[in-house]
CSV table of C-alpha atoms and ligand atoms in Angstrom, one decimal:
chain,number,residue,atom,x,y,z
O,1,UNK,CA,79.3,-54.6,-37.1
O,2,UNK,CA,80.5,-57.0,-39.8
O,3,UNK,CA,81.4,-55.8,-43.3
O,4,UNK,CA,81.5,-58.2,-46.3
O,5,UNK,CA,82.8,-56.9,-49.6
O,6,UNK,CA,81.0,-58.3,-52.6
O,7,UNK,CA,83.2,-56.4,-55.1
O,8,UNK,CA,82.7,-53.0,-56.9
O,9,UNK,CA,80.5,-50.9,-54.6
O,10,UNK,CA,78.5,-53.9,-53.2
O,11,UNK,CA,78.7,-54.5,-49.4
O,12,UNK,CA,76.8,-56.6,-46.9
O,13,UNK,CA,76.7,-54.9,-43.5
O,14,UNK,CA,75.5,-57.1,-40.6
O,15,UNK,CA,74.7,-55.1,-37.5
O,16,UNK,CA,72.2,-55.2,-34.6
O,17,UNK,CA,70.7,-58.4,-35.9
O,18,UNK,CA,70.0,-57.0,-39.4
O,19,UNK,CA,71.5,-57.5,-42.8
O,20,UNK,CA,71.9,-54.3,-44.8
O,21,UNK,CA,72.9,-54.9,-48.5
O,22,UNK,CA,74.3,-51.9,-50.4
O,23,UNK,CA,74.4,-51.5,-54.2
O,24,UNK,CA,74.2,-55.3,-55.0
O,25,UNK,CA,75.7,-55.5,-58.4
O,26,UNK,CA,76.4,-59.2,-58.9
O,27,UNK,CA,75.0,-60.5,-62.2
O,28,UNK,CA,77.1,-59.1,-65.0
O,29,UNK,CA,79.8,-58.1,-62.5
O,30,UNK,CA,83.0,-59.9,-63.6
O,31,UNK,CA,84.4,-59.7,-60.0
O,32,UNK,CA,81.3,-60.8,-58.1
O,33,UNK,CA,82.1,-63.6,-55.6
O,34,UNK,CA,78.6,-65.0,-55.6
O,35,UNK,CA,75.2,-64.7,-57.3
O,36,UNK,CA,72.1,-62.8,-56.1
O,37,UNK,CA,70.6,-66.1,-54.9
O,38,UNK,CA,73.4,-66.5,-52.4
O,39,UNK,CA,72.6,-63.3,-50.6
O,40,UNK,CA,69.9,-62.5,-48.0
O,41,UNK,CA,69.1,-59.1,-46.8
O,42,UNK,CA,66.6,-57.2,-44.5
O,43,UNK,CA,67.2,-53.9,-46.1
O,44,UNK,CA,68.7,-53.0,-49.5
O,45,UNK,CA,70.2,-49.5,-50.0
O,46,UNK,CA,70.6,-48.3,-53.6
O,47,UNK,CA,72.7,-45.2,-54.0
O,48,UNK,CA,71.7,-44.3,-57.5
O,49,UNK,CA,70.2,-45.5,-60.7
O,50,UNK,CA,73.2,-46.7,-62.6
O,51,UNK,CA,73.2,-50.4,-63.5
O,52,UNK,CA,76.3,-51.2,-61.5
O,53,UNK,CA,74.5,-50.0,-58.4
O,54,UNK,CA,70.9,-51.1,-58.9
O,55,UNK,CA,72.4,-54.5,-59.9
O,56,UNK,CA,70.2,-57.3,-58.5
O,57,UNK,CA,68.3,-55.2,-56.0
O,58,UNK,CA,64.9,-56.1,-57.4
O,59,UNK,CA,65.2,-59.9,-57.4
O,60,UNK,CA,66.8,-59.9,-54.0
O,61,UNK,CA,64.2,-57.5,-52.6
O,62,UNK,CA,61.4,-59.8,-53.9
O,63,UNK,CA,62.9,-63.0,-52.7
O,64,UNK,CA,63.8,-61.6,-49.2
O,65,UNK,CA,60.8,-59.4,-48.9
O,66,UNK,CA,63.2,-56.6,-48.1
O,67,UNK,CA,62.4,-52.9,-48.7
O,68,UNK,CA,64.7,-50.9,-51.0
O,69,UNK,CA,65.9,-47.6,-49.5
O,70,UNK,CA,66.5,-45.1,-52.3
O,71,UNK,CA,65.9,-41.4,-53.1
O,72,UNK,CA,62.3,-40.8,-53.8
O,73,UNK,CA,62.6,-40.5,-57.6
O,74,UNK,CA,64.4,-43.8,-57.9
O,75,UNK,CA,62.1,-45.4,-55.2
O,76,UNK,CA,59.1,-44.6,-57.3
O,77,UNK,CA,60.6,-46.5,-60.2
O,78,UNK,CA,61.4,-49.5,-58.0
O,79,UNK,CA,57.7,-49.5,-56.9
O,80,UNK,CA,56.7,-49.9,-60.5
O,81,UNK,CA,58.6,-53.2,-60.4
O,82,UNK,CA,56.6,-54.5,-57.5
O,83,UNK,CA,59.0,-54.0,-54.7
O,84,UNK,CA,58.5,-52.3,-51.4
O,85,UNK,CA,60.5,-49.1,-50.9
O,86,UNK,CA,61.5,-46.7,-48.2
O,87,UNK,CA,61.8,-43.4,-50.2
O,88,UNK,CA,64.3,-40.9,-48.8
O,89,UNK,CA,65.7,-37.5,-49.4
O,90,UNK,CA,69.3,-36.1,-49.3
O,91,UNK,CA,70.3,-34.3,-46.2
O,92,UNK,CA,68.0,-36.3,-43.9
O,93,UNK,CA,68.4,-38.8,-41.1
O,94,UNK,CA,65.9,-41.2,-39.7
O,95,UNK,CA,65.5,-44.1,-37.4
O,96,UNK,CA,65.8,-47.6,-38.6
O,97,UNK,CA,65.5,-51.0,-36.8
O,98,UNK,CA,69.3,-51.2,-36.9
O,99,UNK,CA,69.9,-47.7,-35.6
O,100,UNK,CA,69.9,-44.5,-37.7
O,101,UNK,CA,70.4,-43.9,-41.4
O,102,UNK,CA,71.6,-40.6,-42.9
O,103,UNK,CA,71.2,-39.8,-46.6
O,104,UNK,CA,74.0,-37.8,-48.0
O,105,UNK,CA,74.4,-36.1,-51.4
O,106,UNK,CA,76.9,-37.3,-53.9
O,107,UNK,CA,78.4,-35.6,-56.9
O,108,UNK,CA,77.7,-37.8,-59.8
O,109,UNK,CA,75.1,-38.6,-62.5
O,110,UNK,CA,71.8,-40.5,-62.0
O,111,UNK,CA,70.4,-41.6,-65.3
O,112,UNK,CA,68.2,-44.7,-65.3
O,113,UNK,CA,68.2,-46.9,-68.3
O,114,UNK,CA,65.2,-49.2,-68.3
O,115,UNK,CA,65.0,-51.1,-71.7
O,116,UNK,CA,64.9,-48.3,-74.3
O,117,UNK,CA,63.7,-45.7,-71.8
O,118,UNK,CA,66.3,-43.3,-70.4
O,119,UNK,CA,65.2,-41.2,-67.4
O,120,UNK,CA,67.1,-38.6,-65.4
O,121,UNK,CA,66.4,-39.5,-61.8
O,122,UNK,CA,67.7,-36.4,-60.0
O,123,UNK,CA,70.4,-36.6,-57.4
O,124,UNK,CA,72.5,-39.5,-56.4
O,125,UNK,CA,73.0,-40.4,-52.8
O,126,UNK,CA,75.3,-41.9,-50.2
O,127,UNK,CA,74.6,-43.4,-46.8
O,128,UNK,CA,75.8,-43.1,-43.2
O,129,UNK,CA,74.8,-46.0,-41.1
O,130,UNK,CA,74.8,-45.5,-37.3
O,131,UNK,CA,74.5,-48.8,-35.5
O,132,UNK,CA,75.9,-50.6,-32.5
O,133,UNK,CA,77.7,-47.4,-31.5
O,134,UNK,CA,79.6,-47.4,-34.9
O,135,UNK,CA,79.3,-45.3,-38.0
O,136,UNK,CA,80.0,-46.4,-41.5
O,137,UNK,CA,79.9,-44.2,-44.7
O,138,UNK,CA,79.1,-45.5,-48.2
O,139,UNK,CA,79.1,-42.6,-50.6
O,140,UNK,CA,77.8,-44.4,-53.6
O,141,UNK,CA,79.6,-43.0,-56.6
O,142,UNK,CA,81.0,-39.6,-55.9
O,143,UNK,CA,83.7,-37.2,-57.1
O,144,UNK,CA,85.6,-35.1,-54.6
O,145,UNK,CA,83.3,-32.4,-53.1
O,146,UNK,CA,83.3,-30.0,-50.2
O,147,UNK,CA,80.2,-31.9,-48.9
O,148,UNK,CA,82.5,-34.6,-47.6
O,149,UNK,CA,83.7,-32.3,-44.8
O,150,UNK,CA,80.2,-31.8,-43.5
O,151,UNK,CA,79.4,-35.5,-43.8
O,152,UNK,CA,82.5,-36.3,-41.7
O,153,UNK,CA,81.3,-33.9,-39.1
O,154,UNK,CA,77.8,-35.4,-39.0
O,155,UNK,CA,79.2,-38.9,-38.8
O,156,UNK,CA,81.9,-38.2,-36.3
O,157,UNK,CA,83.5,-40.1,-34.9
O,158,UNK,CA,83.4,-41.9,-38.2
O,159,UNK,CA,84.6,-45.5,-37.9
O,160,UNK,CA,84.7,-46.7,-41.5
O,161,UNK,CA,84.7,-44.9,-44.8
O,162,UNK,CA,84.2,-46.9,-48.0
O,163,UNK,CA,85.7,-44.8,-50.7
O,164,UNK,CA,85.8,-45.2,-54.5
O,165,UNK,CA,89.4,-45.1,-55.9
O,166,UNK,CA,88.9,-46.1,-59.6
O,167,UNK,CA,88.6,-42.7,-61.1
O,168,UNK,CA,86.7,-42.0,-64.4
O,169,UNK,CA,83.3,-42.0,-62.7
O,170,UNK,CA,84.4,-41.3,-59.2
O,171,UNK,CA,87.3,-40.1,-57.1
O,172,UNK,CA,90.6,-41.5,-58.0
O,173,UNK,CA,93.4,-42.4,-55.5
O,174,UNK,CA,94.6,-38.8,-55.2
O,175,UNK,CA,91.1,-37.5,-54.5
O,176,UNK,CA,90.2,-40.3,-52.2
O,177,UNK,CA,93.3,-39.4,-50.1
O,178,UNK,CA,91.9,-35.9,-49.9
O,179,UNK,CA,88.5,-37.3,-49.0
O,180,UNK,CA,90.1,-39.1,-46.0
O,181,UNK,CA,91.4,-35.8,-44.8
O,182,UNK,CA,87.9,-34.3,-45.0
O,183,UNK,CA,86.0,-37.2,-43.5
O,184,UNK,CA,88.6,-38.2,-40.8
O,185,UNK,CA,87.6,-41.9,-40.6
O,186,UNK,CA,89.3,-44.3,-38.3
O,187,UNK,CA,89.5,-46.8,-41.2
O,188,UNK,CA,89.1,-46.6,-44.9
O,189,UNK,CA,88.3,-49.4,-47.3
O,190,UNK,CA,88.8,-48.8,-51.0
O,191,UNK,CA,86.1,-49.8,-53.5
O,192,UNK,CA,84.8,-49.2,-57.1
O,193,UNK,CA,88.1,-50.1,-58.8
O,194,UNK,CA,89.3,-52.7,-61.4
O,195,UNK,CA,85.8,-54.0,-62.1
O,196,UNK,CA,86.0,-52.6,-65.6
O,197,UNK,CA,89.0,-51.7,-67.7
O,198,UNK,CA,88.3,-48.0,-67.3
O,199,UNK,CA,88.5,-47.8,-63.5
O,200,UNK,CA,92.0,-49.2,-62.9
O,201,UNK,CA,93.6,-48.6,-59.5
O,202,UNK,CA,96.1,-50.3,-57.3
O,203,UNK,CA,94.5,-50.5,-53.8
O,204,UNK,CA,97.9,-51.3,-52.3
O,205,UNK,CA,99.2,-48.0,-53.5
O,206,UNK,CA,96.2,-46.3,-52.0
O,207,UNK,CA,96.7,-48.0,-48.6
O,208,UNK,CA,100.4,-47.2,-48.6
O,209,UNK,CA,99.8,-43.5,-49.4
O,210,UNK,CA,97.2,-43.3,-46.7
O,211,UNK,CA,99.6,-44.8,-44.2
O,212,UNK,CA,102.2,-42.2,-45.3
O,213,UNK,CA,99.6,-39.5,-44.4
O,214,UNK,CA,99.2,-41.2,-41.0
O,215,UNK,CA,95.8,-42.7,-42.0
O,216,UNK,CA,94.6,-46.2,-41.5
O,217,UNK,CA,93.3,-47.9,-44.7
O,218,UNK,CA,93.3,-51.5,-45.7
O,219,UNK,CA,92.3,-53.6,-48.7
O,220,UNK,CA,89.2,-55.7,-48.1
O,221,UNK,CA,89.4,-58.7,-50.4
O,222,UNK,CA,86.4,-59.6,-52.5
O,223,UNK,CA,84.3,-62.0,-50.4
O,224,UNK,CA,86.2,-61.1,-47.2
O,225,UNK,CA,84.3,-60.2,-44.0
O,226,UNK,CA,85.9,-57.9,-41.4
O,227,UNK,CA,84.5,-56.9,-38.0
O,228,UNK,CA,84.8,-53.3,-36.7
S,301,LIG,NI1,77.4,-44.4,-61.2
S,302,LIG,MN1,79.4,-46.9,-60.4
């Protein structure tokens, strides 16, 4: 399984011959290492309706003929934009060509802004990917919540957790360290920090504090690919 960090909460996961793109916020993202035209995907996972997570999902889905996986309310909106979707529900797991996909609840908002229309889209989601004998958890945006302990059990042994550390909208460093204790991942990669002025965090501090707790975390640089 290969993991490429595209900044913010955007990742490209390459596994079992498939490319899984998560929360592809590139246009209007000051840290993006590339544009939407530089990315190809077989599946696009969108955790929730905020603009920094929908990002460029629609044009990439159209160009690559890739379905968008999203909770059913958000998936219905995506279909009005002419893209194919796989509508899903929190607390479910199902088979995919790359393995299995589990849909997890997140603690966050989920308001969709489409032009002048503002719609509350229900619950935000996260994802556990089970593929090639590995498991990877992308929580979307979430605050600290007791759900993480159950997610860690359902994903066990969890190989990789991608955890937000920027605070304001999500967990900060302190709470992401608590999340590691609940999830028990082999490796944690920090995300969702420093994209905007109001989510500042030092990922080196996060990694050092995780290490002091006996936990393995590392900074994945923007544009970097690591194999797990
Ligand atoms: Ni959000
Ligand atoms: Mn966000």
